[in-house]
Amino acid sequence: KTSSSPEIPAHVSHSPPRDAANSVKVVVRVRPVNRREREGVRIVHKDSSASLSVEGQTFHFDSVLGPDSSQEDVFMSVGVPLVESSLAGFNATVLSYGQTGSGKTYTMWGPPSAMLDGRSINSYQGLVPRIFQTLFSEIQKKQESSEQKQVNYQCRCSFLEIYNEQINDLLDPTQRNLQIQGDPRAGFHVENLTDEYVTTIEDVTHILVKGLSNRKVGATSVNSKSSRSHIVFTCILESWCKGSSSIFSSSKSSRISLVDLAGIDMDTVDGVGKHCLKEAKHIKQSLSKLGKVVTLLATVSQPGKDQNIPYKDSCLTHLLQDTLGGNAKVTFICAISPNDRHKAGTLSTLRFGERARLVQNKALINEI
Ligand code: ADP
């Protein structure tokens, strides 16, 4: 039997108590039923602002956003703290996790037509465009305020996908099979990945639209354009004080990473030929390695001290090494369908989310 997302091994019996300030945050978003599912049975029930139940099993998270939640609700819960953290100099990462058709793409980016409307916020716009609209408007406010007039900000962005265990540049499709360089102390980077400087929300929108149009998608029965790759949009935000006598005393650098993980679609695994099977196998394997890293990290009492976490087992975990258990503020958005047809994937996603909440990060300020 093929699971719609990897099972978390049940061998971990003693998890350390949760330190909320430095733990990975998990927000669950339940998408509304679609037309085809109206006749189906709704098995997911929101019990409170932070818990839900599925057929009598209760799950606890940092926040649960029900089927009637808006894109604005997601932004208030995840985007506002992220913008605040990155302006304060923390690295921040958001990852969307869930089976195909559960609402990851809708939540992260919004429908393409909504994203193209870069400057004004419209109700369909996803989390990522909202984050950058707010980030740029906060920077502008800071620069206009008298005490921060002297602060310079610089932003550069990159966009990659991990497809069949290969890293491809979404901003330059000729750059394929790129290698990860660096180490846990110095941080990781992808060699030869395009880096573009951005100064306005239009610049970011241009990059997002270009990158997303280069993403590998495949046709499946759940969703006609299902994502077949993990994608990572990264922005490095640097700030420094013009008038300072020492540039080192006043400089900050923070990294915003926005990760949309591919999901498994059981129908694809069963039905659609060898090409899709290979893709599905790679997605399943890399999500399973992510599950393993998260499970092991959930038992580590001192973040960063455990040398035996198998980060290098997959491109995804290798790239996330300085994020998971590292010095970033991390939020998972676990996307689920309320329908009984998707029960196996929903339960698997919720179990992953509960485990991810136990991972502690260092969340250190990142001064250069
Ligand atoms: P995934 O990226 O997880 O495969 P999508 O984001 O593409 O899933 O969502 C699947 C379908 O459900 C899409 O047609 C999308 O527009 C719709 N959808 C998902 N979440 C919502 C939501 N919160 N409100 C309205 N429609 C949604």
mmCIF file with all atom_site columns, N, CA and C and ligand atoms in Angstrom, residues 29-32 34 66-67 69-71 96 98-108 111 124 215 222-223 225-227 260-261 263 335, ligand 1:
data_model
loop_
_atom_site.group_PDB
_atom_site.id
_atom_site.type_symbol
_atom_site.label_atom_id
_atom_site.label_alt_id
_atom_site.label_comp_id
_atom_site.label_asym_id
_atom_site.label_entity_id
_atom_site.label_seq_id
_atom_site.pdbx_PDB_ins_code
_atom_site.Cartn_x
_atom_site.Cartn_y
_atom_site.Cartn_z
_atom_site.occupancy
_atom_site.B_iso_or_equiv
_atom_site.pdbx_formal_charge
_atom_site.auth_seq_id
_atom_site.auth_comp_id
_atom_site.auth_asym_id
_atom_site.auth_atom_id
_atom_site.pdbx_PDB_model_num
ATOM   1   N N   . ARG A 1 29  ? -3.774  24.389 8.089   1.00 0.00 ? 29  ARG A N   1
ATOM   2   C CA  . ARG A 1 29  ? -4.861  25.032 7.348   1.00 0.00 ? 29  ARG A CA  1
ATOM   3   C C   . ARG A 1 29  ? -5.719  23.950 6.689   1.00 0.00 ? 29  ARG A C   1
ATOM   4   N N   . VAL A 1 30  ? -7.008  23.983 7.006   1.00 0.00 ? 30  VAL A N   1
ATOM   5   C CA  . VAL A 1 30  ? -7.946  23.032 6.405   1.00 0.00 ? 30  VAL A CA  1
ATOM   6   C C   . VAL A 1 30  ? -8.582  23.742 5.214   1.00 0.00 ? 30  VAL A C   1
ATOM   7   N N   . ARG A 1 31  ? -8.464  23.152 4.033   1.00 0.00 ? 31  ARG A N   1
ATOM   8   C CA  . ARG A 1 31  ? -9.068  23.835 2.881   1.00 0.00 ? 31  ARG A CA  1
ATOM   9   C C   . ARG A 1 31  ? -10.574 23.538 2.827   1.00 0.00 ? 31  ARG A C   1
ATOM   10  N N   . PRO A 1 32  ? -11.345 24.387 2.124   1.00 0.00 ? 32  PRO A N   1
ATOM   11  C CA  . PRO A 1 32  ? -12.782 24.107 1.987   1.00 0.00 ? 32  PRO A CA  1
ATOM   12  C C   . PRO A 1 32  ? -13.009 22.886 1.077   1.00 0.00 ? 32  PRO A C   1
ATOM   13  N N   . ASN A 1 34  ? -14.364 21.009 -2.172  1.00 0.00 ? 34  ASN A N   1
ATOM   14  C CA  . ASN A 1 34  ? -14.640 21.497 -3.524  1.00 0.00 ? 34  ASN A CA  1
ATOM   15  C C   . ASN A 1 34  ? -15.929 20.848 -4.048  1.00 0.00 ? 34  ASN A C   1
ATOM   16  N N   . GLY A 1 66  ? -9.397  27.112 9.965   1.00 0.00 ? 66  GLY A N   1
ATOM   17  C CA  . GLY A 1 66  ? -10.449 26.255 9.412   1.00 0.00 ? 66  GLY A CA  1
ATOM   18  C C   . GLY A 1 66  ? -10.744 26.539 7.941   1.00 0.00 ? 66  GLY A C   1
ATOM   19  N N   . PRO A 1 67  ? -11.717 25.793 7.368   1.00 0.00 ? 67  PRO A N   1
ATOM   20  C CA  . PRO A 1 67  ? -12.030 25.927 5.932   1.00 0.00 ? 67  PRO A CA  1
ATOM   21  C C   . PRO A 1 67  ? -12.488 27.318 5.530   1.00 0.00 ? 67  PRO A C   1
ATOM   22  N N   . SER A 1 69  ? -11.112 30.039 6.688   1.00 0.00 ? 69  SER A N   1
ATOM   23  C CA  . SER A 1 69  ? -10.036 31.018 6.933   1.00 0.00 ? 69  SER A CA  1
ATOM   24  C C   . SER A 1 69  ? -9.650  31.707 5.626   1.00 0.00 ? 69  SER A C   1
ATOM   25  N N   . SER A 1 70  ? -9.230  32.948 5.757   1.00 0.00 ? 70  SER A N   1
ATOM   26  C CA  . SER A 1 70  ? -8.876  33.721 4.559   1.00 0.00 ? 70  SER A CA  1
ATOM   27  C C   . SER A 1 70  ? -7.358  33.742 4.376   1.00 0.00 ? 70  SER A C   1
ATOM   28  N N   . GLN A 1 71  ? -6.927  34.217 3.212   1.00 0.00 ? 71  GLN A N   1
ATOM   29  C CA  . GLN A 1 71  ? -5.497  34.383 2.948   1.00 0.00 ? 71  GLN A CA  1
ATOM   30  C C   . GLN A 1 71  ? -4.899  35.396 3.946   1.00 0.00 ? 71  GLN A C   1
ATOM   31  N N   . SER A 1 96  ? 5.525   24.738 3.392   1.00 0.00 ? 96  SER A N   1
ATOM   32  C CA  . SER A 1 96  ? 4.171   24.199 3.283   1.00 0.00 ? 96  SER A CA  1
ATOM   33  C C   . SER A 1 96  ? 4.271   22.707 3.017   1.00 0.00 ? 96  SER A C   1
ATOM   34  N N   . GLY A 1 98  ? 2.014   18.898 2.836   1.00 0.00 ? 98  GLY A N   1
ATOM   35  C CA  . GLY A 1 98  ? 0.692   18.267 2.738   1.00 0.00 ? 98  GLY A CA  1
ATOM   36  C C   . GLY A 1 98  ? 0.574   17.490 1.439   1.00 0.00 ? 98  GLY A C   1
ATOM   37  N N   . GLN A 1 99  ? -0.453  16.630 1.359   1.00 0.00 ? 99  GLN A N   1
ATOM   38  C CA  . GLN A 1 99  ? -0.591  15.834 0.143   1.00 0.00 ? 99  GLN A CA  1
ATOM   39  C C   . GLN A 1 99  ? -1.079  16.699 -1.026  1.00 0.00 ? 99  GLN A C   1
ATOM   40  N N   . THR A 1 100 ? -0.903  16.197 -2.210  1.00 0.00 ? 100 THR A N   1
ATOM   41  C CA  . THR A 1 100 ? -1.335  16.920 -3.405  1.00 0.00 ? 100 THR A CA  1
ATOM   42  C C   . THR A 1 100 ? -2.815  17.276 -3.301  1.00 0.00 ? 100 THR A C   1
ATOM   43  N N   . GLY A 1 101 ? -3.126  18.514 -3.643  1.00 0.00 ? 101 GLY A N   1
ATOM   44  C CA  . GLY A 1 101 ? -4.517  18.946 -3.632  1.00 0.00 ? 101 GLY A CA  1
ATOM   45  C C   . GLY A 1 101 ? -4.997  19.444 -2.280  1.00 0.00 ? 101 GLY A C   1
ATOM   46  N N   . SER A 1 102 ? -4.075  19.560 -1.309  1.00 0.00 ? 102 SER A N   1
ATOM   47  C CA  . SER A 1 102 ? -4.504  19.967 0.034   1.00 0.00 ? 102 SER A CA  1
ATOM   48  C C   . SER A 1 102 ? -4.486  21.489 0.226   1.00 0.00 ? 102 SER A C   1
ATOM   49  N N   . GLY A 1 103 ? -3.944  22.233 -0.733  1.00 0.00 ? 103 GLY A N   1
ATOM   50  C CA  . GLY A 1 103 ? -3.992  23.700 -0.640  1.00 0.00 ? 103 GLY A CA  1
ATOM   51  C C   . GLY A 1 103 ? -2.655  24.374 -0.393  1.00 0.00 ? 103 GLY A C   1
ATOM   52  N N   . LYS A 1 104 ? -1.550  23.662 -0.602  1.00 0.00 ? 104 LYS A N   1
ATOM   53  C CA  . LYS A 1 104 ? -0.224  24.264 -0.349  1.00 0.00 ? 104 LYS A CA  1
ATOM   54  C C   . LYS A 1 104 ? 0.044   25.441 -1.287  1.00 0.00 ? 104 LYS A C   1
ATOM   55  N N   . THR A 1 105 ? -0.177  25.213 -2.578  1.00 0.00 ? 105 THR A N   1
ATOM   56  C CA  . THR A 1 105 ? 0.143   26.245 -3.573  1.00 0.00 ? 105 THR A CA  1
ATOM   57  C C   . THR A 1 105 ? -0.777  27.462 -3.389  1.00 0.00 ? 105 THR A C   1
ATOM   58  N N   . TYR A 1 106 ? -2.063  27.182 -3.167  1.00 0.00 ? 106 TYR A N   1
ATOM   59  C CA  . TYR A 1 106 ? -3.026  28.268 -2.944  1.00 0.00 ? 106 TYR A CA  1
ATOM   60  C C   . TYR A 1 106 ? -2.591  29.110 -1.750  1.00 0.00 ? 106 TYR A C   1
ATOM   61  N N   . THR A 1 107 ? -2.182  28.424 -0.673  1.00 0.00 ? 107 THR A N   1
ATOM   62  C CA  . THR A 1 107 ? -1.810  29.138 0.549   1.00 0.00 ? 107 THR A CA  1
ATOM   63  C C   . THR A 1 107 ? -0.525  29.943 0.352   1.00 0.00 ? 107 THR A C   1
ATOM   64  N N   . MET A 1 108 ? 0.479   29.345 -0.265  1.00 0.00 ? 108 MET A N   1
ATOM   65  C CA  . MET A 1 108 ? 1.780   30.022 -0.389  1.00 0.00 ? 108 MET A CA  1
ATOM   66  C C   . MET A 1 108 ? 1.759   31.147 -1.417  1.00 0.00 ? 108 MET A C   1
ATOM   67  N N   . PRO A 1 111 ? -3.743  32.145 -6.364  1.00 0.00 ? 111 PRO A N   1
ATOM   68  C CA  . PRO A 1 111 ? -3.928  31.906 -7.793  1.00 0.00 ? 111 PRO A CA  1
ATOM   69  C C   . PRO A 1 111 ? -3.027  32.843 -8.601  1.00 0.00 ? 111 PRO A C   1
ATOM   70  N N   . TYR A 1 124 ? -7.349  37.213 -2.675  1.00 0.00 ? 124 TYR A N   1
ATOM   71  C CA  . TYR A 1 124 ? -6.873  35.878 -3.042  1.00 0.00 ? 124 TYR A CA  1
ATOM   72  C C   . TYR A 1 124 ? -5.356  35.721 -2.914  1.00 0.00 ? 124 TYR A C   1
ATOM   73  N N   . ARG A 1 215 ? 8.553   25.979 -12.980 1.00 0.00 ? 215 ARG A N   1
ATOM   74  C CA  . ARG A 1 215 ? 8.459   24.827 -12.079 1.00 0.00 ? 215 ARG A CA  1
ATOM   75  C C   . ARG A 1 215 ? 7.881   23.608 -12.801 1.00 0.00 ? 215 ARG A C   1
ATOM   76  N N   . VAL A 1 222 ? -6.197  14.613 -8.928  1.00 0.00 ? 222 VAL A N   1
ATOM   77  C CA  . VAL A 1 222 ? -6.662  15.493 -7.853  1.00 0.00 ? 222 VAL A CA  1
ATOM   78  C C   . VAL A 1 222 ? -6.618  16.944 -8.314  1.00 0.00 ? 222 VAL A C   1
ATOM   79  N N   . ASN A 1 223 ? -5.586  17.268 -9.051  1.00 0.00 ? 223 ASN A N   1
ATOM   80  C CA  . ASN A 1 223 ? -5.336  18.666 -9.353  1.00 0.00 ? 223 ASN A CA  1
ATOM   81  C C   . ASN A 1 223 ? -4.668  18.682 -10.727 1.00 0.00 ? 223 ASN A C   1
ATOM   82  N N   . LYS A 1 225 ? -2.850  20.628 -12.297 1.00 0.00 ? 225 LYS A N   1
ATOM   83  C CA  . LYS A 1 225 ? -1.462  21.093 -12.399 1.00 0.00 ? 225 LYS A CA  1
ATOM   84  C C   . LYS A 1 225 ? -0.774  20.854 -11.076 1.00 0.00 ? 225 LYS A C   1
ATOM   85  N N   . SER A 1 226 ? -0.516  19.595 -10.782 1.00 0.00 ? 226 SER A N   1
ATOM   86  C CA  . SER A 1 226 ? 0.050   19.307 -9.478  1.00 0.00 ? 226 SER A CA  1
ATOM   87  C C   . SER A 1 226 ? 1.562   19.512 -9.491  1.00 0.00 ? 226 SER A C   1
ATOM   88  N N   . SER A 1 227 ? 2.107   19.973 -8.366  1.00 0.00 ? 227 SER A N   1
ATOM   89  C CA  . SER A 1 227 ? 3.527   20.272 -8.283  1.00 0.00 ? 227 SER A CA  1
ATOM   90  C C   . SER A 1 227 ? 4.341   18.996 -8.156  1.00 0.00 ? 227 SER A C   1
ATOM   91  N N   . ASP A 1 260 ? 7.898   25.472 -0.710  1.00 0.00 ? 260 ASP A N   1
ATOM   92  C CA  . ASP A 1 260 ? 6.643   24.801 -1.051  1.00 0.00 ? 260 ASP A CA  1
ATOM   93  C C   . ASP A 1 260 ? 7.010   23.370 -1.404  1.00 0.00 ? 260 ASP A C   1
ATOM   94  N N   . LEU A 1 261 ? 6.666   22.443 -0.512  1.00 0.00 ? 261 LEU A N   1
ATOM   95  C CA  . LEU A 1 261 ? 7.061   21.058 -0.729  1.00 0.00 ? 261 LEU A CA  1
ATOM   96  C C   . LEU A 1 261 ? 6.082   20.357 -1.664  1.00 0.00 ? 261 LEU A C   1
ATOM   97  N N   . GLY A 1 263 ? 3.811   17.303 -2.884  1.00 0.00 ? 263 GLY A N   1
ATOM   98  C CA  . GLY A 1 263 ? 3.054   16.301 -2.122  1.00 0.00 ? 263 GLY A CA  1
ATOM   99  C C   . GLY A 1 263 ? 2.909   15.046 -2.939  1.00 0.00 ? 263 GLY A C   1
ATOM   100 N N   . ALA A 1 335 ? -1.051  21.631 5.288   1.00 0.00 ? 335 ALA A N   1
ATOM   101 C CA  . ALA A 1 335 ? -2.306  21.809 4.561   1.00 0.00 ? 335 ALA A CA  1
ATOM   102 C C   . ALA A 1 335 ? -3.039  20.470 4.506   1.00 0.00 ? 335 ALA A C   1
HETATM 103 P P1  . ADP B 2 .   ? -1.536  21.617 -3.604  1.00 0.00 ? 1   ADP B P1  1
HETATM 104 O O1  . ADP B 2 .   ? -0.582  22.721 -3.923  1.00 0.00 ? 1   ADP B O1  1
HETATM 105 O O2  . ADP B 2 .   ? -1.433  21.185 -2.181  1.00 0.00 ? 1   ADP B O2  1
HETATM 106 O O3  . ADP B 2 .   ? -1.447  20.473 -4.561  1.00 0.00 ? 1   ADP B O3  1
HETATM 107 P P2  . ADP B 2 .   ? -3.586  23.512 -4.381  1.00 0.00 ? 1   ADP B P2  1
HETATM 108 O O4  . ADP B 2 .   ? -3.117  24.698 -3.637  1.00 0.00 ? 1   ADP B O4  1
HETATM 109 O O5  . ADP B 2 .   ? -3.301  23.500 -5.848  1.00 0.00 ? 1   ADP B O5  1
HETATM 110 O O6  . ADP B 2 .   ? -3.040  22.162 -3.715  1.00 0.00 ? 1   ADP B O6  1
HETATM 111 O O7  . ADP B 2 .   ? -5.146  23.354 -4.092  1.00 0.00 ? 1   ADP B O7  1
HETATM 112 C C1  . ADP B 2 .   ? -5.975  22.397 -4.758  1.00 0.00 ? 1   ADP B C1  1
HETATM 113 C C2  . ADP B 2 .   ? -7.268  23.079 -5.231  1.00 0.00 ? 1   ADP B C2  1
HETATM 114 O O8  . ADP B 2 .   ? -8.007  23.566 -4.112  1.00 0.00 ? 1   ADP B O8  1
HETATM 115 C C3  . ADP B 2 .   ? -7.004  24.280 -6.119  1.00 0.00 ? 1   ADP B C3  1
HETATM 116 O O9  . ADP B 2 .   ? -8.011  24.316 -7.098  1.00 0.00 ? 1   ADP B O9  1
HETATM 117 C C4  . ADP B 2 .   ? -7.134  25.468 -5.174  1.00 0.00 ? 1   ADP B C4  1
HETATM 118 O O10 . ADP B 2 .   ? -7.538  26.637 -5.850  1.00 0.00 ? 1   ADP B O10 1
HETATM 119 C C5  . ADP B 2 .   ? -8.205  24.982 -4.196  1.00 0.00 ? 1   ADP B C5  1
HETATM 120 N N1  . ADP B 2 .   ? -7.981  25.527 -2.846  1.00 0.00 ? 1   ADP B N1  1
HETATM 121 C C6  . ADP B 2 .   ? -7.021  25.151 -1.991  1.00 0.00 ? 1   ADP B C6  1
HETATM 122 N N2  . ADP B 2 .   ? -7.101  25.820 -0.822  1.00 0.00 ? 1   ADP B N2  1
HETATM 123 C C7  . ADP B 2 .   ? -8.149  26.663 -0.951  1.00 0.00 ? 1   ADP B C7  1
HETATM 124 C C8  . ADP B 2 .   ? -8.758  27.641 -0.087  1.00 0.00 ? 1   ADP B C8  1
HETATM 125 N N3  . ADP B 2 .   ? -8.292  27.877 1.151   1.00 0.00 ? 1   ADP B N3  1
HETATM 126 N N4  . ADP B 2 .   ? -9.827  28.324 -0.551  1.00 0.00 ? 1   ADP B N4  1
HETATM 127 C C9  . ADP B 2 .   ? -10.308 28.097 -1.800  1.00 0.00 ? 1   ADP B C9  1
HETATM 128 N N5  . ADP B 2 .   ? -9.774  27.180 -2.663  1.00 0.00 ? 1   ADP B N5  1
HETATM 129 C C10 . ADP B 2 .   ? -8.709  26.474 -2.252  1.00 0.00 ? 1   ADP B C10 1
#
